[in-house]
mmCIF file of C-alpha atoms and ligand atoms in Angstrom:
data_model
loop_
_atom_site.group_PDB
_atom_site.id
_atom_site.type_symbol
_atom_site.label_atom_id
_atom_site.label_comp_id
_atom_site.label_asym_id
_atom_site.label_seq_id
_atom_site.Cartn_x
_atom_site.Cartn_y
_atom_site.Cartn_z
ATOM 1 C CA MET K 24 -123.278 22.651 -31.953
ATOM 2 C CA ALA K 25 -126.386 24.162 -33.053
ATOM 3 C CA ALA K 26 -129.028 24.079 -29.761
ATOM 4 C CA ASP K 27 -131.647 21.968 -31.818
ATOM 5 C CA THR K 28 -128.991 18.769 -32.320
ATOM 6 C CA VAL K 29 -130.214 15.862 -30.844
ATOM 7 C CA LEU K 30 -126.979 13.581 -30.000
ATOM 8 C CA ARG K 31 -127.745 9.650 -30.915
ATOM 9 C CA PRO K 32 -126.112 6.736 -29.808
ATOM 10 C CA PRO K 33 -123.681 4.978 -32.531
ATOM 11 C CA PRO K 34 -125.192 1.951 -34.396
ATOM 12 C CA PRO K 35 -125.369 -0.920 -33.202
ATOM 13 C CA HIS K 36 -122.499 -4.163 -34.180
ATOM 14 C CA SER K 37 -124.058 -5.773 -37.380
ATOM 15 C CA GLY K 38 -123.392 -9.099 -35.581
ATOM 16 C CA GLY K 39 -124.916 -7.983 -32.200
ATOM 17 C CA ALA K 40 -121.526 -7.440 -30.320
ATOM 18 C CA ARG K 41 -121.777 -5.629 -26.954
ATOM 19 C CA PRO K 42 -119.248 -3.529 -25.953
ATOM 20 C CA PRO K 43 -116.979 -4.816 -23.259
ATOM 21 C CA ARG K 44 -117.110 -3.243 -19.626
ATOM 22 C CA ILE K 45 -113.660 -1.667 -18.579
ATOM 23 C CA ALA K 46 -111.884 -0.703 -15.970
ATOM 24 C CA ALA K 47 -111.387 2.694 -15.884
ATOM 25 C CA ASP K 48 -108.029 2.265 -14.915
ATOM 26 C CA ARG K 49 -107.545 -0.412 -17.668
ATOM 27 C CA MET K 50 -108.868 2.078 -19.906
ATOM 28 C CA PRO K 51 -106.224 4.163 -22.381
ATOM 29 C CA ARG K 52 -106.998 7.572 -22.672
ATOM 30 C CA HIS K 53 -105.879 8.175 -26.051
ATOM 31 C CA VAL K 54 -105.951 5.842 -28.987
ATOM 32 C CA ALA K 55 -104.171 6.337 -32.636
ATOM 33 C CA ILE K 56 -104.615 3.973 -35.573
ATOM 34 C CA VAL K 57 -102.363 3.483 -38.557
ATOM 35 C CA MET K 58 -105.061 2.101 -40.817
ATOM 36 C CA ASP K 59 -102.811 0.156 -43.085
ATOM 37 C CA GLY K 60 -103.317 -2.409 -45.604
ATOM 38 C CA ASN K 61 -105.880 -1.248 -47.954
ATOM 39 C CA GLY K 62 -104.114 -1.519 -51.197
ATOM 40 C CA ARG K 63 -103.303 -5.019 -50.711
ATOM 41 C CA TRP K 64 -106.820 -6.175 -49.252
ATOM 42 C CA ALA K 65 -108.282 -4.713 -52.798
ATOM 43 C CA GLN K 66 -105.239 -6.296 -54.626
ATOM 44 C CA GLN K 67 -105.891 -9.957 -52.801
ATOM 45 C CA ARG K 68 -109.493 -9.608 -54.360
ATOM 46 C CA GLY K 69 -108.312 -8.158 -57.819
ATOM 47 C CA LEU K 70 -110.268 -4.800 -57.269
ATOM 48 C CA PRO K 71 -108.572 -1.639 -57.886
ATOM 49 C CA ARG K 72 -106.777 0.205 -54.409
ATOM 50 C CA SER K 73 -109.341 2.661 -54.219
ATOM 51 C CA GLU K 74 -111.780 -0.194 -53.644
ATOM 52 C CA GLY K 75 -109.806 -0.967 -50.852
ATOM 53 C CA HIS K 76 -109.989 2.821 -49.700
ATOM 54 C CA ARG K 77 -113.436 2.769 -49.461
ATOM 55 C CA ALA K 78 -113.844 -0.297 -47.498
ATOM 56 C CA GLY K 79 -111.195 1.381 -45.239
ATOM 57 C CA SER K 80 -113.565 3.823 -44.566
ATOM 58 C CA VAL K 81 -116.396 1.548 -43.261
ATOM 59 C CA ALA K 82 -113.739 0.089 -40.753
ATOM 60 C CA ALA K 83 -112.594 3.978 -39.490
ATOM 61 C CA HIS K 84 -116.452 4.378 -39.003
ATOM 62 C CA GLU K 85 -116.864 1.203 -37.064
ATOM 63 C CA MET K 86 -113.691 2.215 -35.147
ATOM 64 C CA VAL K 87 -115.792 5.815 -34.197
ATOM 65 C CA TYR K 88 -118.790 3.671 -33.073
ATOM 66 C CA GLY K 89 -116.970 1.434 -30.809
ATOM 67 C CA ALA K 90 -114.729 4.144 -29.373
ATOM 68 C CA LEU K 91 -118.227 5.757 -28.075
ATOM 69 C CA GLU K 92 -119.447 2.337 -27.262
ATOM 70 C CA ILE K 93 -116.303 2.051 -24.751
ATOM 71 C CA GLY K 94 -116.282 5.600 -23.689
ATOM 72 C CA LEU K 95 -112.805 6.639 -25.082
ATOM 73 C CA ARG K 96 -112.048 10.333 -25.010
ATOM 74 C CA HIS K 97 -109.572 10.122 -27.370
ATOM 75 C CA LEU K 98 -109.162 9.008 -31.075
ATOM 76 C CA THR K 99 -106.671 9.253 -33.898
ATOM 77 C CA LEU K 100 -106.873 7.921 -37.619
ATOM 78 C CA TYR K 101 -103.855 8.331 -39.804
ATOM 79 C CA ALA K 102 -106.037 8.504 -43.327
ATOM 80 C CA PHE K 103 -103.128 10.280 -45.443
ATOM 81 C CA SER K 104 -99.278 11.186 -44.669
ATOM 82 C CA THR K 105 -97.043 13.855 -45.957
ATOM 83 C CA GLU K 106 -95.346 10.776 -47.941
ATOM 84 C CA ASN K 107 -98.234 9.550 -49.587
ATOM 85 C CA TRP K 108 -98.268 12.255 -52.302
ATOM 86 C CA LYS K 109 -95.645 9.806 -53.774
ATOM 87 C CA ARG K 110 -98.670 8.073 -54.479
ATOM 88 C CA ASP K 111 -100.013 8.130 -58.016
ATOM 89 C CA THR K 112 -102.622 10.715 -58.737
ATOM 90 C CA GLY K 113 -105.530 8.546 -59.338
ATOM 91 C CA GLU K 114 -105.459 6.681 -55.940
ATOM 92 C CA ILE K 115 -104.537 10.446 -54.243
ATOM 93 C CA THR K 116 -107.420 11.541 -55.628
ATOM 94 C CA ALA K 117 -109.623 8.117 -54.880
ATOM 95 C CA ILE K 118 -108.492 8.709 -50.963
ATOM 96 C CA LEU K 119 -109.067 12.371 -50.657
ATOM 97 C CA GLU K 120 -112.402 12.003 -52.167
ATOM 98 C CA GLY K 121 -113.366 9.337 -50.390
ATOM 99 C CA VAL K 122 -113.039 11.521 -47.191
ATOM 100 C CA ARG K 123 -114.722 14.618 -48.507
ATOM 101 C CA ARG K 124 -117.696 11.947 -49.091
ATOM 102 C CA ASP K 125 -117.523 10.842 -45.761
ATOM 103 C CA LEU K 126 -117.618 14.090 -44.095
ATOM 104 C CA ASP K 127 -120.450 15.009 -46.629
ATOM 105 C CA ALA K 128 -122.726 11.505 -45.968
ATOM 106 C CA GLY K 129 -121.993 12.688 -41.919
ATOM 107 C CA ARG K 130 -122.683 9.358 -40.618
ATOM 108 C CA ILE K 131 -121.255 10.615 -37.358
ATOM 109 C CA ARG K 132 -122.933 13.741 -37.507
ATOM 110 C CA ASP K 133 -125.333 13.600 -34.790
ATOM 111 C CA LEU K 134 -122.901 11.334 -32.364
ATOM 112 C CA ASP K 135 -120.982 12.819 -29.306
ATOM 113 C CA VAL K 136 -117.921 13.367 -31.531
ATOM 114 C CA ARG K 137 -115.617 16.536 -31.833
ATOM 115 C CA GLN K 138 -114.601 16.266 -34.827
ATOM 116 C CA ARG K 139 -111.159 17.982 -36.156
ATOM 117 C CA TRP K 140 -108.360 17.764 -38.776
ATOM 118 C CA SER K 141 -104.574 17.635 -38.131
ATOM 119 C CA GLY K 142 -102.224 17.677 -40.871
ATOM 120 C CA ARG K 143 -100.285 20.428 -43.252
ATOM 121 C CA PRO K 144 -101.624 23.532 -44.188
ATOM 122 C CA GLY K 145 -101.374 24.519 -47.648
ATOM 123 C CA ARG K 146 -101.718 21.293 -49.876
ATOM 124 C CA LEU K 147 -105.294 19.587 -49.301
ATOM 125 C CA PRO K 148 -108.140 20.842 -51.810
ATOM 126 C CA GLU K 149 -109.416 23.932 -50.166
ATOM 127 C CA GLU K 150 -112.776 22.603 -49.863
ATOM 128 C CA LEU K 151 -111.829 19.987 -48.195
ATOM 129 C CA VAL K 152 -110.063 21.934 -45.823
ATOM 130 C CA GLN K 153 -113.191 24.000 -45.283
ATOM 131 C CA ALA K 154 -115.177 21.306 -44.617
ATOM 132 C CA PHE K 155 -113.203 20.373 -41.714
ATOM 133 C CA ALA K 156 -113.212 23.636 -40.334
ATOM 134 C CA HIS K 157 -117.090 23.416 -40.583
ATOM 135 C CA GLU K 158 -116.962 20.091 -38.667
ATOM 136 C CA GLU K 159 -114.631 21.429 -36.197
ATOM 137 C CA ARG K 160 -116.937 24.364 -35.242
ATOM 138 C CA ARG K 161 -120.157 23.000 -35.671
ATOM 139 C CA THR K 162 -118.903 19.801 -32.850
ATOM 140 C CA ARG K 163 -116.370 21.712 -31.005
ATOM 141 C CA ALA K 164 -118.813 21.626 -27.687
ATOM 142 C CA ARG K 165 -118.948 18.244 -27.608
ATOM 143 C CA THR K 166 -117.889 16.237 -24.675
ATOM 144 C CA GLY K 167 -117.698 12.893 -26.018
ATOM 145 C CA LEU K 168 -115.231 11.970 -28.486
ATOM 146 C CA THR K 169 -112.462 13.692 -29.923
ATOM 147 C CA LEU K 170 -111.805 12.478 -32.935
ATOM 148 C CA THR K 171 -108.821 13.991 -34.727
ATOM 149 C CA VAL K 172 -108.227 12.884 -38.593
ATOM 150 C CA CYS K 173 -104.650 13.232 -39.564
ATOM 151 C CA LEU K 174 -104.618 14.098 -43.437
ATOM 152 C CA ASP K 175 -101.582 15.293 -45.151
ATOM 153 C CA TYR K 176 -99.749 14.615 -41.670
ATOM 154 C CA GLY K 177 -96.691 14.065 -41.116
ATOM 155 C CA GLY K 178 -94.732 13.904 -37.574
ATOM 156 C CA ARG K 179 -91.715 15.740 -38.361
ATOM 157 C CA ASP K 180 -93.706 18.257 -40.172
ATOM 158 C CA GLU K 181 -95.720 18.828 -37.039
ATOM 159 C CA ILE K 182 -92.353 19.301 -34.853
ATOM 160 C CA THR K 183 -90.981 21.770 -37.336
ATOM 161 C CA ARG K 184 -93.937 23.654 -37.516
ATOM 162 C CA ALA K 185 -93.841 23.740 -33.649
ATOM 163 C CA ALA K 186 -90.243 24.775 -33.520
ATOM 164 C CA ALA K 187 -90.978 27.733 -35.892
ATOM 165 C CA ALA K 188 -94.352 28.734 -33.721
ATOM 166 C CA LEU K 189 -91.591 28.903 -30.771
ATOM 167 C CA ALA K 190 -88.973 30.784 -32.710
ATOM 168 C CA ARG K 191 -92.078 33.475 -33.891
ATOM 169 C CA ALA K 192 -92.852 33.708 -30.025
ATOM 170 C CA ALA K 193 -89.439 33.946 -28.778
ATOM 171 C CA GLN K 194 -88.682 37.104 -31.839
ATOM 172 C CA ALA K 195 -91.867 38.605 -30.309
ATOM 173 C CA GLY K 196 -90.503 38.493 -27.029
ATOM 174 C CA ASP K 197 -93.197 35.746 -25.720
ATOM 175 C CA VAL K 198 -91.195 33.046 -24.814
ATOM 176 C CA VAL K 199 -87.912 33.268 -22.989
ATOM 177 C CA PRO K 200 -85.370 30.697 -25.134
ATOM 178 C CA ASP K 201 -84.064 29.823 -21.682
ATOM 179 C CA LEU K 202 -87.037 28.541 -20.054
ATOM 180 C CA VAL K 203 -87.862 26.433 -23.131
ATOM 181 C CA ASP K 204 -88.874 23.361 -21.995
ATOM 182 C CA GLU K 205 -91.249 19.907 -22.911
ATOM 183 C CA VAL K 206 -94.513 21.812 -21.664
ATOM 184 C CA VAL K 207 -93.582 24.950 -23.038
ATOM 185 C CA PHE K 208 -92.862 23.261 -26.591
ATOM 186 C CA ALA K 209 -96.105 21.170 -26.397
ATOM 187 C CA ARG K 210 -97.970 24.532 -26.484
ATOM 188 C CA HIS K 211 -96.745 25.096 -29.945
ATOM 189 C CA LEU K 212 -97.620 21.928 -31.424
ATOM 190 C CA PRO K 213 -100.968 22.798 -33.606
ATOM 191 C CA HIS K 214 -103.037 20.905 -31.084
ATOM 192 C CA PRO K 215 -101.322 21.092 -27.943
ATOM 193 C CA ASP K 216 -104.457 20.069 -25.626
ATOM 194 C CA MET K 217 -104.017 16.349 -27.838
ATOM 195 C CA PRO K 218 -103.024 14.024 -24.983
ATOM 196 C CA ASP K 219 -99.881 11.473 -24.954
ATOM 197 C CA VAL K 220 -101.334 8.583 -26.921
ATOM 198 C CA ASP K 221 -101.348 5.379 -24.538
ATOM 199 C CA LEU K 222 -101.816 2.543 -27.151
ATOM 200 C CA LEU K 223 -100.456 3.167 -30.607
ATOM 201 C CA TRP K 224 -102.291 0.290 -33.132
ATOM 202 C CA ARG K 225 -101.234 -0.731 -36.333
ATOM 203 C CA THR K 226 -103.065 -3.084 -38.816
ATOM 204 C CA GLY K 227 -101.585 -4.810 -42.096
ATOM 205 C CA GLY K 228 -98.661 -6.644 -40.560
ATOM 206 C CA GLU K 229 -95.497 -3.579 -40.846
ATOM 207 C CA GLN K 230 -94.017 -2.631 -37.506
ATOM 208 C CA ARG K 231 -93.250 0.781 -37.725
ATOM 209 C CA THR K 232 -95.004 4.305 -37.011
ATOM 210 C CA SER K 233 -94.275 5.955 -40.588
ATOM 211 C CA ASN K 234 -93.810 9.295 -38.988
ATOM 212 C CA PHE K 235 -96.671 9.272 -36.738
ATOM 213 C CA LEU K 236 -97.128 10.914 -33.660
ATOM 214 C CA PRO K 237 -93.671 11.028 -32.583
ATOM 215 C CA TRP K 238 -93.710 13.405 -29.901
ATOM 216 C CA GLN K 239 -97.014 12.461 -28.208
ATOM 217 C CA ALA K 240 -96.262 8.389 -29.035
ATOM 218 C CA THR K 241 -92.835 8.402 -26.922
ATOM 219 C CA TYR K 242 -94.248 6.105 -24.344
ATOM 220 C CA ALA K 243 -97.432 4.476 -26.291
ATOM 221 C CA GLU K 244 -97.871 0.791 -25.963
ATOM 222 C CA LEU K 245 -97.464 -0.372 -29.316
ATOM 223 C CA TYR K 246 -99.560 -2.969 -31.164
ATOM 224 C CA PHE K 247 -99.687 -4.198 -34.307
ATOM 225 C CA THR K 248 -101.742 -6.580 -35.989
ATOM 226 C CA PRO K 249 -101.555 -8.626 -39.732
ATOM 227 C CA GLY K 250 -104.790 -8.046 -40.965
ATOM 228 C CA PRO K 251 -105.752 -5.109 -43.572
ATOM 229 C CA TRP K 252 -107.399 -2.610 -42.153
ATOM 230 C CA PRO K 253 -110.750 -3.019 -44.308
ATOM 231 C CA ASP K 254 -111.132 -6.409 -42.211
ATOM 232 C CA VAL K 255 -111.122 -4.854 -38.996
ATOM 233 C CA ASP K 256 -114.631 -3.573 -37.333
ATOM 234 C CA ARG K 257 -115.287 -2.173 -33.498
ATOM 235 C CA ARG K 258 -114.335 -5.795 -31.928
ATOM 236 C CA ASP K 259 -111.001 -5.633 -32.943
ATOM 237 C CA LEU K 260 -110.688 -2.164 -31.290
ATOM 238 C CA TRP K 261 -112.143 -3.761 -28.283
ATOM 239 C CA GLN K 262 -109.752 -6.320 -28.388
ATOM 240 C CA ALA K 263 -106.822 -3.797 -28.573
ATOM 241 C CA VAL K 264 -107.809 -2.109 -25.657
ATOM 242 C CA ALA K 265 -108.147 -5.448 -23.791
ATOM 243 C CA GLU K 266 -104.625 -6.211 -24.769
ATOM 244 C CA TYR K 267 -103.674 -2.705 -23.319
ATOM 245 C CA GLY K 268 -105.135 -3.484 -20.125
ATOM 246 C CA ARG K 269 -103.024 -6.168 -19.425
ATOM 247 C CA ARG K 270 -99.815 -4.277 -20.228
ATOM 248 C CA ARG K 271 -97.503 -2.901 -17.623
ATOM 249 C CA ARG K 272 -96.307 0.447 -18.127
ATOM 250 C CA ARG K 273 -93.320 1.821 -15.856
ATOM 251 C CA HIS K 274 -92.642 5.274 -17.697
ATOM 252 C CA GLY K 275 -89.034 4.557 -16.215
ATOM 253 C CA ALA K 276 -89.712 3.970 -12.973
ATOM 254 C CA ALA K 277 -88.118 0.586 -10.894
ATOM 255 C CA VAL K 278 -91.231 -1.358 -10.087
ATOM 256 C CA PRO K 279 -91.230 -3.325 -6.907
ATOM 257 C CA LEU K 280 -90.986 -7.103 -7.137
ATOM 258 C CA ALA K 281 -93.925 -8.105 -6.120
ATOM 259 C CA SER K 282 -93.709 -8.543 -2.088
ATOM 260 C CA PRO K 283 -92.826 -11.552 -0.391
ATOM 261 C CA ARG K 284 -95.454 -13.710 0.910
ATOM 262 C CA LYS K 285 -95.565 -12.557 4.954
ATOM 263 C CA PRO K 286 -94.893 -15.819 6.459
ATOM 264 C CA PRO K 287 -97.613 -16.892 8.642
ATOM 265 C CA THR K 288 -97.419 -15.344 12.045
ATOM 266 C CA ALA K 289 -96.476 -17.971 14.557
ATOM 267 C CA PRO K 290 -97.826 -18.007 17.927
ATOM 268 C CA SER K 291 -95.324 -15.815 20.320
ATOM 269 C CA ALA K 292 -93.816 -18.337 21.902
ATOM 270 C CA PRO K 293 -94.013 -17.587 25.871
ATOM 271 C CA LEU K 294 -91.051 -15.963 27.840
HETATM 272 C C1 LIG U 13 -102.910 2.843 -45.714
HETATM 273 O O1 LIG U 13 -103.381 1.484 -46.661
HETATM 274 C C2 LIG U 13 -104.121 3.874 -46.219
HETATM 275 C C3 LIG U 13 -103.049 5.041 -46.836
HETATM 276 C C4 LIG U 13 -101.654 5.137 -46.674
HETATM 277 C C5 LIG U 13 -103.661 5.872 -47.283
HETATM 278 P P1 LIG U 13 -102.307 1.572 -47.593
HETATM 279 O O2 LIG U 13 -103.118 2.138 -49.275
HETATM 280 O O3 LIG U 13 -101.164 1.843 -47.292
HETATM 281 O O4 LIG U 13 -102.445 -0.416 -48.164
HETATM 282 P P2 LIG U 13 -101.296 -0.970 -48.322
HETATM 283 O O5 LIG U 13 -100.279 -0.848 -47.569
HETATM 284 O O6 LIG U 13 -100.556 -0.325 -49.859
HETATM 285 O O7 LIG U 13 -101.751 -2.230 -48.290
HETATM 286 C C1 LIG U 14 -98.874 5.148 -43.244
HETATM 287 O O1 LIG U 14 -99.181 4.123 -43.882
HETATM 288 C C2 LIG U 14 -100.021 6.065 -43.304
HETATM 289 C C3 LIG U 14 -101.023 6.084 -43.515
HETATM 290 C C4 LIG U 14 -101.495 4.439 -42.672
HETATM 291 C C5 LIG U 14 -102.262 7.142 -43.774
HETATM 292 P P1 LIG U 14 -98.124 3.641 -45.474
HETATM 293 O O2 LIG U 14 -98.471 2.297 -46.013
HETATM 294 O O3 LIG U 14 -97.929 4.783 -45.919
HETATM 295 O O4 LIG U 14 -96.793 3.838 -44.628
HETATM 296 P P2 LIG U 14 -95.431 2.741 -44.979
HETATM 297 O O5 LIG U 14 -95.010 3.562 -46.449
HETATM 298 O O6 LIG U 14 -95.810 1.118 -45.159
HETATM 299 O O7 LIG U 14 -94.525 2.976 -44.001
HETATM 300 MG MG1 LIG U 15 -99.877 0.777 -46.379
#
């Protein structure tokens, strides 16, 4: 981070909505979002799908602002999957150019956001990858929100690359195969510092995860909302986090029943 960068607070909500105060023990550490429904949003309005992606970018910025306002530490956004190459070239170009435009416009540039890209190397336009690398270098010392943008991201691809990295490390004698456990494996993921996902939210009505963060989200609370992505704003993030706060997470442990009320102590009978 350049020494002269002055960090700004996020712009306030257009309708004046104020962030809720969330108790520390009800706050997720990592929220991951499948931003789905852009195409249908556009089609319902008689617009090309590219307009849905453009509107979706406004919603994505809202999430960053809303996340900063409540003090969320990690936000991961699914913007383009390894399967999305099946779409027609025009739509793919519109999505990738939109991401590039957003990076250039720099609406989050001076916020306390550490930004990075997660995805499969080698297929995205090189200048887009370079633009992400530049942002990553520029923002790496920031301590507020870590924003990971998943672009040409696939969970199976990520796990496969981790397996390959582990195999290389074993071949080099740096890892003993018999000692590989979950911790050692996770160290070979492309972003080993990414914490487990606490809350995985998908808009657009589909109830699936579509190859998003299978390693990190094994114990995530799942939250599905029916509306398309371009219709959400930061208040929807706050609502998702409030819902998370009401969930009871057990991680496999047996939770004791609420302890029975103790009967009022009877005055002891005289001996
Ligand atoms: C999500 O919206 C954005 C991407 C997958 C890139 P969609 O484009 O999938 O929108 P729908 O699901 O077709 O409405
Ligand atoms: C998931 O949405 C990928 C992103 C939001 C980037 P899709 O629209 O591609 O997922 P499917 O096809 O409904 O599973
Ligand atoms: Mg979709």
